[in-house]
Coordinates of N, CA and C in Angstrom, one line a residue:
M1 N -14.4 -51.3 -0.6 CA -14.9 -50.2 -1.4 C -13.8 -49.5 -2.2
V2 N -13.9 -49.5 -3.5 CA -12.9 -48.9 -4.3 C -13.4 -47.5 -4.8
L3 N -12.5 -46.5 -4.7 CA -12.8 -45.1 -5.1 C -12.4 -44.9 -6.5
D4 N -13.3 -44.4 -7.3 CA -12.9 -44.1 -8.7 C -12.0 -42.9 -8.8
P5 N -11.3 -42.7 -9.9 CA -10.3 -41.6 -10.0 C -11.0 -40.2 -9.9
L6 N -12.2 -40.0 -10.3 CA -12.8 -38.7 -10.2 C -13.0 -38.3 -8.7
T7 N -13.4 -39.3 -7.9 CA -13.6 -39.0 -6.5 C -12.3 -38.7 -5.8
L8 N -11.2 -39.4 -6.2 CA -9.9 -39.1 -5.6 C -9.5 -37.7 -6.0
I9 N -9.7 -37.3 -7.2 CA -9.3 -35.9 -7.7 C -10.1 -34.9 -6.9
M10 N -11.4 -35.1 -6.8 CA -12.2 -34.1 -6.0 C -11.8 -34.0 -4.6
L11 N -11.4 -35.1 -3.9 CA -10.9 -35.1 -2.6 C -9.6 -34.3 -2.5
A12 N -8.7 -34.5 -3.4 CA -7.4 -33.9 -3.5 C -7.6 -32.4 -3.6
V13 N -8.5 -31.9 -4.5 CA -8.8 -30.5 -4.7 C -9.4 -29.9 -3.5
L14 N -10.3 -30.6 -2.8 CA -10.8 -30.1 -1.6 C -9.8 -30.0 -0.5
A15 N -8.9 -30.9 -0.4 CA -7.8 -30.8 0.6 C -6.9 -29.6 0.3
V16 N -6.6 -29.4 -0.9 CA -5.7 -28.2 -1.3 C -6.4 -26.9 -0.9
L17 N -7.7 -26.8 -1.2 CA -8.5 -25.6 -0.9 C -8.5 -25.4 0.6
I18 N -8.7 -26.4 1.4 CA -8.8 -26.3 2.9 C -7.4 -25.8 3.4
F19 N -6.3 -26.4 2.8 CA -5.0 -26.0 3.2 C -4.7 -24.5 3.0
F20 N -5.1 -24.0 1.8 CA -4.9 -22.6 1.5 C -5.8 -21.7 2.3
M21 N -7.0 -22.1 2.7 CA -7.9 -21.4 3.6 C -7.2 -21.2 4.9
F22 N -6.7 -22.2 5.5 CA -6.0 -22.1 6.8 C -4.8 -21.3 6.7
R23 N -4.0 -21.4 5.7 CA -2.8 -20.6 5.5 C -3.1 -19.1 5.4
N24 N -4.0 -18.8 4.6 CA -4.4 -17.4 4.4 C -5.0 -16.8 5.7
S25 N -5.7 -17.6 6.5 CA -6.2 -17.2 7.7 C -5.1 -16.9 8.7
R26 N -4.2 -17.7 8.8 CA -3.0 -17.5 9.7 C -2.2 -16.3 9.3
K27 N -2.0 -16.1 8.0 CA -1.3 -14.9 7.5 C -2.0 -13.6 7.9
R28 N -3.3 -13.6 7.7 CA -4.1 -12.4 8.1 C -4.1 -12.1 9.5
Q29 N -4.1 -13.2 10.4 CA -4.1 -13.0 11.8 C -2.7 -12.4 12.2
A30 N -1.6 -12.9 11.6 CA -0.3 -12.4 11.9 C -0.2 -10.9 11.5
E31 N -0.7 -10.5 10.3 CA -0.7 -9.1 9.9 C -1.5 -8.2 10.8
Q32 N -2.6 -8.7 11.3 CA -3.4 -8.0 12.2 C -2.7 -7.8 13.6
R33 N -2.1 -8.8 14.1 CA -1.3 -8.7 15.3 C -0.2 -7.6 15.2
E34 N 0.5 -7.7 14.0 CA 1.6 -6.7 13.8 C 1.1 -5.3 13.7
L35 N -0.1 -5.1 13.1 CA -0.7 -3.8 13.0 C -1.1 -3.3 14.3
Q36 N -1.6 -4.1 15.2 CA -2.1 -3.7 16.5 C -0.9 -3.3 17.4
T37 N 0.3 -3.9 17.2 CA 1.5 -3.5 17.9 C 2.0 -2.1 17.5
K38 N 1.8 -1.8 16.2 CA 2.2 -0.5 15.7 C 1.2 0.7 16.1
V39 N 0.0 0.3 16.4 CA -1.0 1.3 16.7 C -0.8 1.8 18.1
Q40 N -0.2 3.0 18.2 CA 0.1 3.7 19.4 C -0.2 5.2 19.3
P41 N -0.5 5.8 20.4 CA -0.7 7.3 20.3 C 0.5 8.0 19.7
G42 N 0.2 8.9 18.7 CA 1.3 9.6 18.0 C 1.6 9.0 16.6
A43 N 1.0 7.8 16.3 CA 1.3 7.2 15.0 C 0.3 7.8 14.0
T44 N 0.8 8.0 12.8 CA 0.0 8.4 11.7 C -0.6 7.2 11.0
V45 N -1.9 7.2 10.9 CA -2.6 6.0 10.3 C -3.6 6.3 9.2
M46 N -4.1 5.3 8.5 CA -5.1 5.4 7.6 C -6.2 4.5 8.0
T47 N -7.5 4.9 7.9 CA -8.6 4.1 8.3 C -9.1 3.3 7.0
N48 N -10.0 2.4 7.3 CA -10.6 1.6 6.1 C -11.4 2.5 5.2
F49 N -11.9 3.6 5.7 CA -12.7 4.5 4.8 C -11.8 5.6 4.2
G50 N -10.5 5.6 4.3 CA -9.6 6.5 3.6 C -9.3 7.8 4.4
V51 N -9.5 7.9 5.6 CA -9.2 9.1 6.4 C -7.8 8.9 7.0
F52 N -6.9 9.9 6.8 CA -5.6 9.9 7.4 C -5.6 10.7 8.7
G53 N -4.9 10.3 9.7 CA -4.9 11.1 10.9 C -3.8 10.6 11.8
T54 N -3.7 11.3 13.0 CA -2.8 10.9 14.0 C -3.5 10.5 15.2
I55 N -3.1 9.4 15.8 CA -3.8 8.8 17.0 C -3.5 9.7 18.2
L56 N -4.5 10.1 18.9 CA -4.4 10.9 20.1 C -4.4 10.0 21.3
S57 N -5.4 9.1 21.4 CA -5.6 8.2 22.5 C -6.3 6.9 22.0
I58 N -6.1 5.9 22.8 CA -6.7 4.6 22.6 C -7.4 4.1 23.8
D59 N -8.7 3.8 23.7 CA -9.4 3.2 24.8 C -9.5 1.7 24.6
E60 N -8.7 0.9 25.4 CA -8.7 -0.5 25.2 C -10.0 -1.2 25.5
E61 N -10.7 -0.7 26.6 CA -11.9 -1.3 27.1 C -13.1 -1.2 26.1
E62 N -13.2 0.0 25.5 CA -14.3 0.3 24.5 C -13.9 0.1 23.1
N63 N -12.6 -0.3 22.8 CA -12.1 -0.4 21.5 C -12.3 0.8 20.6
R64 N -12.0 2.0 21.2 CA -12.2 3.3 20.5 C -10.8 3.9 20.4
V65 N -10.7 4.7 19.3 CA -9.5 5.4 19.0 C -9.9 6.8 18.7
E66 N -9.2 7.8 19.3 CA -9.4 9.2 19.0 C -8.4 9.6 18.0
L67 N -8.8 10.0 16.8 CA -8.0 10.3 15.7 C -8.1 11.7 15.3
E68 N -7.0 12.5 15.2 CA -7.0 13.9 14.8 C -6.7 13.9 13.3
S69 N -7.8 14.2 12.5 CA -7.6 14.2 11.0 C -7.1 15.5 10.5
S70 N -7.4 16.6 11.2 CA -6.8 17.9 10.8 C -6.8 18.7 12.2
P71 N -6.0 19.8 12.2 CA -5.9 20.5 13.5 C -7.2 20.9 14.1
G72 N -7.6 20.4 15.2 CA -8.8 20.7 15.9 C -10.0 19.8 15.6
T73 N -9.8 18.9 14.6 CA -10.8 17.9 14.2 C -10.5 16.6 14.8
V74 N -11.2 16.1 15.8 CA -11.0 14.8 16.4 C -12.1 13.9 16.1
L75 N -11.8 12.7 15.5 CA -12.8 11.7 15.2 C -12.6 10.5 16.2
T76 N -13.7 9.9 16.6 CA -13.7 8.7 17.4 C -14.1 7.6 16.6
V77 N -13.2 6.6 16.4 CA -13.5 5.5 15.5 C -13.3 4.2 16.2
H78 N -13.8 3.1 15.7 CA -13.5 1.8 16.3 C -12.1 1.4 16.0
R79 N -11.5 0.7 16.9 CA -10.1 0.3 16.7 C -9.8 -0.5 15.5
Q80 N -10.8 -1.4 15.1 CA -10.6 -2.2 13.9 C -10.7 -1.5 12.6
T81 N -11.1 -0.2 12.6 CA -11.2 0.5 11.3 C -9.9 1.0 10.9
I82 N -8.9 0.9 11.7 CA -7.5 1.4 11.3 C -6.9 0.3 10.4
A83 N -6.7 0.7 9.1 CA -6.2 -0.2 8.1 C -4.7 -0.4 8.1
R84 N -4.0 0.7 8.3 CA -2.5 0.6 8.2 C -1.9 1.8 8.9
V85 N -0.7 1.6 9.3 CA 0.1 2.7 9.9 C 1.0 3.3 8.7
V86 N 0.9 4.6 8.5 CA 1.6 5.2 7.4 C 3.0 5.5 7.8
E87 N 4.0 4.9 7.1 CA 5.4 5.1 7.3 C 5.9 6.3 6.5
P88 N 6.9 7.0 7.0 CA 7.5 8.1 6.3 C 8.1 7.7 4.9
V89 N 7.9 8.5 3.9 CA 8.3 8.1 2.6 C 9.7 8.7 2.3
E90 N 10.6 7.9 1.7 CA 11.9 8.3 1.3 C 11.8 9.3 0.1
A91 N 12.9 9.9 -0.3 CA 12.9 10.9 -1.4 C 12.5 10.1 -2.6
P92 N 11.6 10.7 -3.4 CA 11.1 10.1 -4.6 C 12.2 9.8 -5.7
A93 N 12.1 8.8 -6.4 CA 13.0 8.4 -7.4 C 13.1 9.5 -8.6
E94 N 11.9 10.1 -8.8 CA 11.9 11.1 -9.9 C 12.8 12.3 -9.6
A95 N 12.9 12.7 -8.3 CA 13.8 13.8 -7.9 C 15.2 13.4 -8.2
A96 N 15.6 12.2 -7.9 CA 16.9 11.7 -8.1 C 17.3 11.7 -9.6
A97 N 16.3 11.3 -10.4 CA 16.6 11.3 -11.8 C 16.8 12.7 -12.4
A98 N 16.0 13.7 -11.9 CA 16.2 15.0 -12.3 C 17.6 15.6 -11.9
I99 N 18.1 15.2 -10.7 CA 19.4 15.6 -10.3 C 20.5 15.1 -11.2
D100 N 20.4 13.9 -11.6 CA 21.4 13.3 -12.4 C 21.4 13.8 -13.9
G101 N 20.4 14.6 -14.2 CA 20.4 15.1 -15.6 C 19.6 14.2 -16.5
E102 N 19.1 13.2 -16.0 CA 18.3 12.3 -16.9 C 16.9 12.9 -17.2
P103 N 16.5 12.8 -18.4 CA 15.2 13.4 -18.8 C 14.1 12.5 -18.1
E104 N 13.0 13.2 -17.8 CA 11.8 12.4 -17.3 C 11.1 11.7 -18.4
F105 N 10.3 10.8 -18.1 CA 9.6 10.0 -19.1 C 8.7 11.0 -20.0
G106 N 8.9 10.9 -21.3 CA 8.1 11.7 -22.2 C 8.7 13.1 -22.5
Q107 N 9.8 13.4 -21.8 CA 10.5 14.7 -22.0 C 11.4 14.7 -23.2
R108 N 11.3 15.7 -24.0 CA 12.2 15.8 -25.2 C 13.6 16.2 -24.8
V109 N 14.6 15.6 -25.5 CA 16.0 16.0 -25.2 C 16.5 16.8 -26.3
D110 N 17.0 18.0 -26.0 CA 17.6 18.9 -27.0 C 19.1 18.5 -27.2
E111 N 19.4 18.0 -28.4 CA 20.7 17.4 -28.6 C 21.7 18.5 -29.2
T112 N 21.2 19.7 -29.5 CA 22.1 20.7 -30.1 C 22.8 21.4 -29.0
P113 N 24.2 21.6 -29.2 CA 24.9 22.3 -28.1 C 24.4 23.7 -28.0
N114 N 24.6 24.4 -26.9 CA 24.1 25.7 -26.6 C 24.9 26.8 -27.4
D115 N 26.2 26.5 -27.8 CA 26.9 27.6 -28.5 C 26.7 27.5 -30.0
E116 N 26.2 26.5 -30.5 CA 25.9 26.4 -31.9 C 24.5 26.7 -32.2
T117 N 24.2 27.3 -33.4 CA 22.9 27.5 -33.8 C 22.5 26.4 -34.8
P118 N 21.3 25.9 -34.8 CA 21.0 24.8 -35.7 C 21.0 25.3 -37.1
D119 N 21.3 24.4 -38.1 CA 21.3 24.8 -39.5 C 19.9 24.9 -40.0
T120 N 19.6 26.1 -40.6 CA 18.3 26.3 -41.1 C 18.4 26.6 -42.6
K121 N 17.4 26.1 -43.3 CA 17.4 26.3 -44.7 C 16.6 27.5 -45.0
K122 N 17.3 28.4 -45.8 CA 16.6 29.7 -46.1 C 15.9 29.5 -47.5
S123 N 14.8 30.1 -47.6 CA 14.0 30.1 -48.8 C 14.7 30.9 -49.9
D124 N 14.6 30.6 -51.1 CA 15.2 31.4 -52.2 C 14.3 32.5 -52.7
D125 N 13.3 32.9 -52.0 CA 12.5 34.0 -52.5 C 13.2 35.3 -52.6

């Protein structure tokens, strides 16, 4: 039985698709394991539905997490709804640019020195 070129191409494309499916699956599982190691009481997290909060406690048996979204407001969510752990942010680059004297994007630069007055044309009236 001889396979025609079209069948060979289709089989090759199918093999590549299956390879990428398994690769993405493994990558997602590794990211999920890494996230679960970071999820501990006291960590600041964001849920899948966009709520930020601090983890108060984790119930491993029931897969529940108590999350304090604001002082006095405690939410109980499923452990898998935690999307990511929020890391502290470094000083923004915009603040560093303002310190160096660089103008911000869209800001006009006044090129006349402060001790000189700009030349103005007076009308002959």
